[in-house]
Short mmCIF file of C-alpha atoms in Angstrom, two decimals:
data_model
loop_
_atom_site.label_atom_id
_atom_site.label_comp_id
_atom_site.label_asym_id
_atom_site.label_seq_id
_atom_site.Cartn_x
_atom_site.Cartn_y
_atom_site.Cartn_z
CA UNK A 1 44.63 43.23 -5.48
CA UNK A 2 41.03 43.61 -7.52
CA UNK A 3 40.60 39.64 -6.80
CA UNK A 4 41.37 40.14 -2.96
CA UNK A 5 39.44 42.42 -2.80
CA UNK A 6 36.45 41.06 -4.84
CA UNK A 7 36.59 38.26 -2.47
CA UNK A 8 36.14 40.58 0.26
CA UNK A 9 33.44 42.71 -0.94
CA UNK A 10 31.41 38.97 -1.94
CA UNK A 11 32.06 37.71 1.74
CA UNK A 12 30.77 41.06 2.75
CA UNK A 13 27.54 40.84 0.86
CA UNK A 14 26.85 37.13 0.71
CA UNK A 15 27.69 36.59 5.13
CA UNK A 16 24.95 38.85 6.03
CA UNK A 17 22.47 38.12 3.76
CA UNK A 18 22.73 34.95 4.94
CA UNK A 19 22.56 35.77 8.13
CA UNK A 20 19.92 38.31 7.85
CA UNK A 21 17.63 35.27 6.17
CA UNK A 22 18.55 33.17 9.43
CA UNK A 23 18.68 35.92 12.44
CA UNK A 24 15.48 35.83 14.30
CA UNK A 25 14.40 38.91 15.52
CA UNK A 26 13.87 41.31 12.96
CA UNK A 27 16.14 44.07 14.41
CA UNK A 28 19.81 42.55 14.62
CA UNK A 29 18.29 41.37 10.62
CA UNK A 30 18.13 44.74 9.69
CA UNK A 31 21.03 45.17 10.36
CA UNK A 32 22.94 42.61 8.75
CA UNK A 33 21.08 44.15 6.05
CA UNK A 34 22.41 47.32 5.80
CA UNK A 35 25.96 45.38 6.24
CA UNK A 36 25.11 43.57 3.27
CA UNK A 37 23.60 46.72 1.20
CA UNK A 38 27.17 48.35 1.64
CA UNK A 39 28.92 45.10 0.78
CA UNK A 40 26.68 44.98 -2.73
CA UNK A 41 27.79 49.14 -2.55
CA UNK A 42 31.80 48.06 -2.48
CA UNK A 43 31.39 45.25 -5.53
CA UNK A 44 29.52 48.37 -7.49
CA UNK A 45 32.59 50.63 -6.44
CA UNK A 46 34.65 47.42 -8.17
CA UNK A 47 32.05 47.64 -11.47
CA UNK A 48 33.05 51.33 -11.89
CA UNK A 49 29.31 52.39 -11.22
CA UNK A 50 30.32 55.17 -8.68
CA UNK A 51 27.44 56.58 -8.69
CA UNK A 52 25.85 53.83 -8.11
CA UNK A 53 27.74 52.72 -5.43
CA UNK A 54 26.62 56.46 -3.81
CA UNK A 55 23.06 56.03 -4.69
CA UNK A 56 23.35 52.21 -3.21
CA UNK A 57 24.28 52.96 0.14
CA UNK A 58 22.40 56.28 0.19
CA UNK A 59 18.88 55.12 -1.05
CA UNK A 60 18.77 51.56 0.52
CA UNK A 61 20.79 51.44 3.57
CA UNK A 62 20.16 55.34 4.19
CA UNK A 63 16.68 55.61 3.66
CA UNK A 64 14.96 52.19 3.15
CA UNK A 65 16.31 50.20 5.99
CA UNK A 66 15.89 53.39 8.53
CA UNK A 67 12.20 53.27 6.97
CA UNK A 68 12.11 48.97 8.38
CA UNK A 69 13.98 49.75 11.56
CA UNK A 70 11.58 52.73 12.41
CA UNK A 71 8.43 50.75 11.62
CA UNK A 72 10.01 48.16 13.57
CA UNK A 73 10.45 50.50 16.53
CA UNK A 74 7.39 52.12 15.77
CA UNK A 75 5.17 48.82 16.27
CA UNK A 76 7.46 47.22 18.64
CA UNK A 77 7.32 44.11 17.29
CA UNK A 78 10.82 43.09 17.50
CA UNK A 79 9.44 38.89 18.67
CA UNK A 80 11.60 36.82 18.45
CA UNK A 81 10.10 33.85 16.23
CA UNK A 82 11.30 30.34 16.21
CA UNK A 83 12.42 28.80 12.95
CA UNK A 84 11.12 25.20 12.01
CA UNK A 85 13.58 23.61 10.22
CA UNK A 86 11.71 20.38 10.34
CA UNK A 87 8.08 21.42 9.73
CA UNK A 88 6.81 20.44 5.56
CA UNK A 89 7.02 24.23 3.94
CA UNK A 90 10.73 24.60 5.67
CA UNK A 91 11.17 21.16 3.93
CA UNK A 92 9.92 22.39 0.98
CA UNK A 93 12.22 26.16 1.40
CA UNK A 94 14.75 24.12 1.63
CA UNK A 95 14.82 22.05 -1.37
CA UNK A 96 13.60 25.35 -3.55
CA UNK A 97 16.87 27.05 -2.14
CA UNK A 98 19.50 23.84 -3.18
CA UNK A 99 17.44 23.80 -6.18
CA UNK A 100 17.99 27.85 -7.29
CA UNK A 101 21.40 27.59 -5.93
CA UNK A 102 22.32 24.62 -8.58
CA UNK A 103 20.80 26.10 -11.73
CA UNK A 104 22.44 29.36 -10.94
CA UNK A 105 26.15 28.32 -10.40
CA UNK A 106 25.70 25.52 -13.31
CA UNK A 107 24.13 27.77 -16.19
CA UNK A 108 26.86 30.77 -15.18
CA UNK A 109 29.89 28.35 -15.55
CA UNK A 110 32.37 29.65 -18.16
CA UNK A 111 29.65 31.45 -20.03
CA UNK A 112 31.17 34.98 -19.51
CA UNK A 113 34.83 34.34 -18.75
CA UNK A 114 37.32 36.57 -18.86
CA UNK A 115 38.46 39.22 -17.12
CA UNK A 116 36.41 42.96 -17.45
CA UNK A 117 37.57 44.60 -20.77
CA UNK A 118 38.93 48.52 -19.27
CA UNK A 119 36.38 51.19 -20.06
CA UNK A 120 36.65 52.73 -23.05
CA UNK A 121 37.70 56.64 -23.56
CA UNK A 122 34.53 57.92 -24.61
CA UNK A 123 33.69 61.74 -25.16
CA UNK A 124 29.77 62.24 -25.78
CA UNK A 125 29.91 63.59 -22.28
CA UNK A 126 29.73 66.98 -24.27
CA UNK A 127 27.18 69.56 -22.87
CA UNK A 128 24.85 70.40 -25.48
CA UNK A 129 23.18 73.63 -26.41
CA UNK A 130 20.67 72.88 -28.66
CA UNK A 131 17.27 71.60 -27.99
CA UNK A 132 17.40 67.76 -27.84
CA UNK A 133 14.90 66.28 -29.98
CA UNK A 134 12.96 63.72 -28.56
CA UNK A 135 11.70 62.10 -31.33
CA UNK A 136 15.21 61.22 -33.10
CA UNK A 137 16.82 58.00 -32.46
CA UNK A 138 17.73 57.43 -29.68
CA UNK A 139 21.88 57.85 -29.38
CA UNK A 140 23.66 54.85 -27.84
CA UNK A 141 25.14 55.52 -24.34
CA UNK A 142 28.52 54.05 -23.64
CA UNK A 143 29.52 52.86 -20.17
CA UNK A 144 31.61 55.90 -18.41
CA UNK A 145 31.83 56.47 -14.60
CA UNK A 146 30.82 59.89 -14.66
CA UNK A 147 27.25 60.91 -13.27
CA UNK A 148 27.05 63.78 -15.49
CA UNK A 149 26.27 60.79 -18.66
CA UNK A 150 23.74 59.33 -16.51
CA UNK A 151 21.89 62.35 -16.45
CA UNK A 152 22.26 62.69 -20.23
CA UNK A 153 20.68 59.55 -20.52
CA UNK A 154 17.91 59.86 -18.12
CA UNK A 155 16.90 63.28 -19.77
CA UNK A 156 17.18 62.06 -23.37
CA UNK A 157 16.86 58.43 -23.85
CA UNK A 158 15.24 57.98 -20.46
CA UNK A 159 12.46 60.60 -20.23
CA UNK A 160 9.66 58.89 -20.37
CA UNK A 161 10.64 56.12 -18.25
CA UNK A 162 11.78 58.80 -16.02
CA UNK A 163 8.51 60.99 -15.81
CA UNK A 164 6.84 57.85 -14.89
CA UNK A 165 8.99 56.85 -12.24
CA UNK A 166 7.89 60.40 -10.24
CA UNK A 167 4.24 59.57 -11.07
CA UNK A 168 4.84 56.35 -9.62
CA UNK A 169 6.48 57.97 -6.49
CA UNK A 170 3.74 60.48 -6.37
CA UNK A 171 1.37 57.68 -6.61
CA UNK A 172 3.30 55.45 -3.56
CA UNK A 173 3.34 58.72 -1.25
CA UNK A 174 -0.70 59.42 -1.48
CA UNK A 175 -1.08 55.79 -1.09
CA UNK A 176 1.00 55.05 1.58
CA UNK A 177 -0.75 58.14 3.42
CA UNK A 178 -4.29 56.88 2.37
CA UNK A 179 -3.32 53.36 4.19
CA UNK A 180 -1.49 54.68 6.98
CA UNK A 181 -4.45 57.06 7.86
CA UNK A 182 -6.36 55.94 11.15
CA UNK A 183 -10.49 55.83 9.73
CA UNK A 184 -12.95 57.73 11.55
CA UNK A 185 -15.35 55.23 12.84
CA UNK A 186 -19.44 56.11 11.89
CA UNK A 187 -20.45 57.29 15.51
CA UNK A 188 -17.46 59.65 16.06
CA UNK A 189 -13.03 59.16 16.46
CA UNK A 190 -12.23 56.32 16.79
CA UNK A 191 -9.71 56.22 19.70
CA UNK A 192 -6.10 56.36 18.91
CA UNK B 1 42.21 33.15 -11.68
CA UNK B 2 41.09 36.98 -12.84
CA UNK B 3 37.85 38.20 -12.00
CA UNK B 4 35.64 38.90 -14.56
CA UNK B 5 31.59 39.19 -14.80
CA UNK B 6 31.36 35.38 -14.40
CA UNK B 7 32.42 35.80 -10.95
CA UNK B 8 30.02 38.65 -10.14
CA UNK B 9 26.86 37.12 -11.84
CA UNK B 10 27.70 34.26 -9.10
CA UNK B 11 27.18 36.35 -6.56
CA UNK B 12 24.33 38.31 -7.71
CA UNK B 13 22.71 34.54 -8.44
CA UNK B 14 23.34 33.39 -4.63
CA UNK B 15 22.42 36.63 -3.62
CA UNK B 16 19.26 35.98 -5.55
CA UNK B 17 18.43 31.86 -3.67
CA UNK B 18 19.41 33.79 -0.50
CA UNK B 19 16.08 36.09 -0.72
CA UNK B 20 14.18 33.36 -2.17
CA UNK B 21 15.25 31.24 0.52
CA UNK B 22 14.04 34.12 2.94
CA UNK B 23 10.69 34.61 1.48
CA UNK B 24 10.00 30.62 1.65
CA UNK B 25 11.10 29.72 4.91
CA UNK B 26 10.37 33.21 7.59
CA UNK B 27 7.16 34.05 8.73
CA UNK B 28 7.88 37.38 9.99
CA UNK B 29 6.52 39.41 7.26
CA UNK B 30 8.93 42.23 7.80
CA UNK B 31 11.61 39.98 7.24
CA UNK B 32 10.17 38.75 3.96
CA UNK B 33 10.02 42.22 2.55
CA UNK B 34 13.85 42.60 3.58
CA UNK B 35 14.24 39.51 1.38
CA UNK B 36 12.79 40.68 -1.33
CA UNK B 37 14.31 43.86 -1.37
CA UNK B 38 17.30 41.50 -1.41
CA UNK B 39 16.66 40.04 -4.47
CA UNK B 40 16.48 43.51 -5.99
CA UNK B 41 19.74 44.15 -5.41
CA UNK B 42 21.03 40.78 -6.51
CA UNK B 43 19.37 41.53 -10.21
CA UNK B 44 21.10 45.45 -9.54
CA UNK B 45 24.23 43.42 -9.72
CA UNK B 46 23.67 41.42 -12.62
CA UNK B 47 22.27 44.63 -14.33
CA UNK B 48 25.54 46.65 -13.60
CA UNK B 49 27.84 43.77 -14.43
CA UNK B 50 26.45 43.31 -17.34
CA UNK B 51 26.11 47.04 -18.71
CA UNK B 52 30.57 47.08 -17.26
CA UNK B 53 30.67 43.80 -19.55
CA UNK B 54 29.35 45.70 -22.81
CA UNK B 55 30.05 48.71 -22.17
CA UNK B 56 26.80 50.32 -22.06
CA UNK B 57 24.93 52.33 -19.87
CA UNK B 58 21.26 51.30 -20.57
CA UNK B 59 21.79 49.17 -17.60
CA UNK B 60 23.05 50.97 -15.33
CA UNK B 61 20.06 53.64 -16.21
CA UNK B 62 17.47 50.91 -15.61
CA UNK B 63 19.44 49.98 -12.29
CA UNK B 64 18.16 53.80 -11.29
CA UNK B 65 14.78 52.70 -12.18
CA UNK B 66 14.76 49.82 -9.91
CA UNK B 67 16.00 52.02 -6.87
CA UNK B 68 13.28 54.18 -7.35
CA UNK B 69 10.70 50.95 -7.67
CA UNK B 70 11.87 49.37 -4.31
CA UNK B 71 11.53 52.52 -2.95
CA UNK B 72 8.27 53.19 -3.35
CA UNK B 73 6.98 49.25 -3.29
CA UNK B 74 8.65 49.22 0.60
CA UNK B 75 6.60 52.18 1.29
CA UNK B 76 3.80 50.72 0.47
CA UNK B 77 4.46 46.88 1.91
CA UNK B 78 5.46 48.88 5.04
CA UNK B 79 2.26 51.11 5.55
CA UNK B 80 0.04 47.91 4.70
CA UNK B 81 2.34 46.08 7.60
CA UNK B 82 1.15 48.84 9.81
CA UNK B 83 -2.27 48.56 9.30
CA UNK B 84 -2.37 44.36 9.32
CA UNK B 85 -0.34 45.30 12.79
CA UNK B 86 -2.90 47.69 14.08
CA UNK B 87 -5.96 44.83 13.08
CA UNK B 88 -4.38 41.23 13.74
CA UNK B 89 -1.64 42.46 16.63
CA UNK B 90 0.69 40.17 14.66
CA UNK B 91 3.07 40.65 11.26
CA UNK B 92 3.54 36.50 11.13
CA UNK B 93 2.09 34.94 8.00
CA UNK B 94 0.69 31.48 10.09
CA UNK B 95 -1.53 33.99 12.07
CA UNK B 96 -2.92 35.87 8.92
CA UNK B 97 -5.33 32.92 8.57
CA UNK B 98 -8.21 33.92 8.27
CA UNK B 99 -8.58 32.14 3.93
CA UNK B 100 -7.41 29.44 5.81
CA UNK B 101 -10.83 26.92 5.82
#
């Protein structure tokens, strides 16, 4: 059963991804991309990372692809691209694709055989009531399906990266506003 | 044949190859950005697989950060594309040949 589900979800991820790369119009490419992200979320469910599966659908399929589609619609740039397969860069891309494929497949072949071990029951999701000592050596975080352990890890062991990510988002927001703002010409306002 | 981490890693590697092929093969910069997202996603799958294999949550937490960085990267990349389109009326990479000579 698990095998069958894995093959279905892997096909759901890989086939739309390839169709996206080879689709001529950006809009259908974005649609294939959403299908690919949903398939990836299903693979996350098979790996028992339920929280990340939800996050994948919310952030990638929900937010990022909507942003893509919105920009395509806003700029009205659904121009079909003729895929020249005979030109030199395209041939180089295909050769690079083949080489990478062979390398990756031979690299992973037989290196991690065997089924996935079941998740060990842990008792680390206890509620921390006392103040957390940030100087102490961070505890090991065993794999867990609960969203609560994610929060625990983010606010103890990965506190600094978490805050740096917040600053990164702020920088990105300011950067996007500056980039997409129309700069006024020296004489007066530019025509919108 | 049972499904282990090996199969997930193979899917991840295939996705990464497809993404790289897209970046090299296409000339539409929007599709190139989408292929970049695909590559980041392939890395996410490998990280979650290893995290599950090693019974360790750190890989999954790293995926969390990758998703955030990807969202920020897409926002900035699309803003640059909008500015580019306003100036050059095209997003095709082979029309952006100012430094070509």
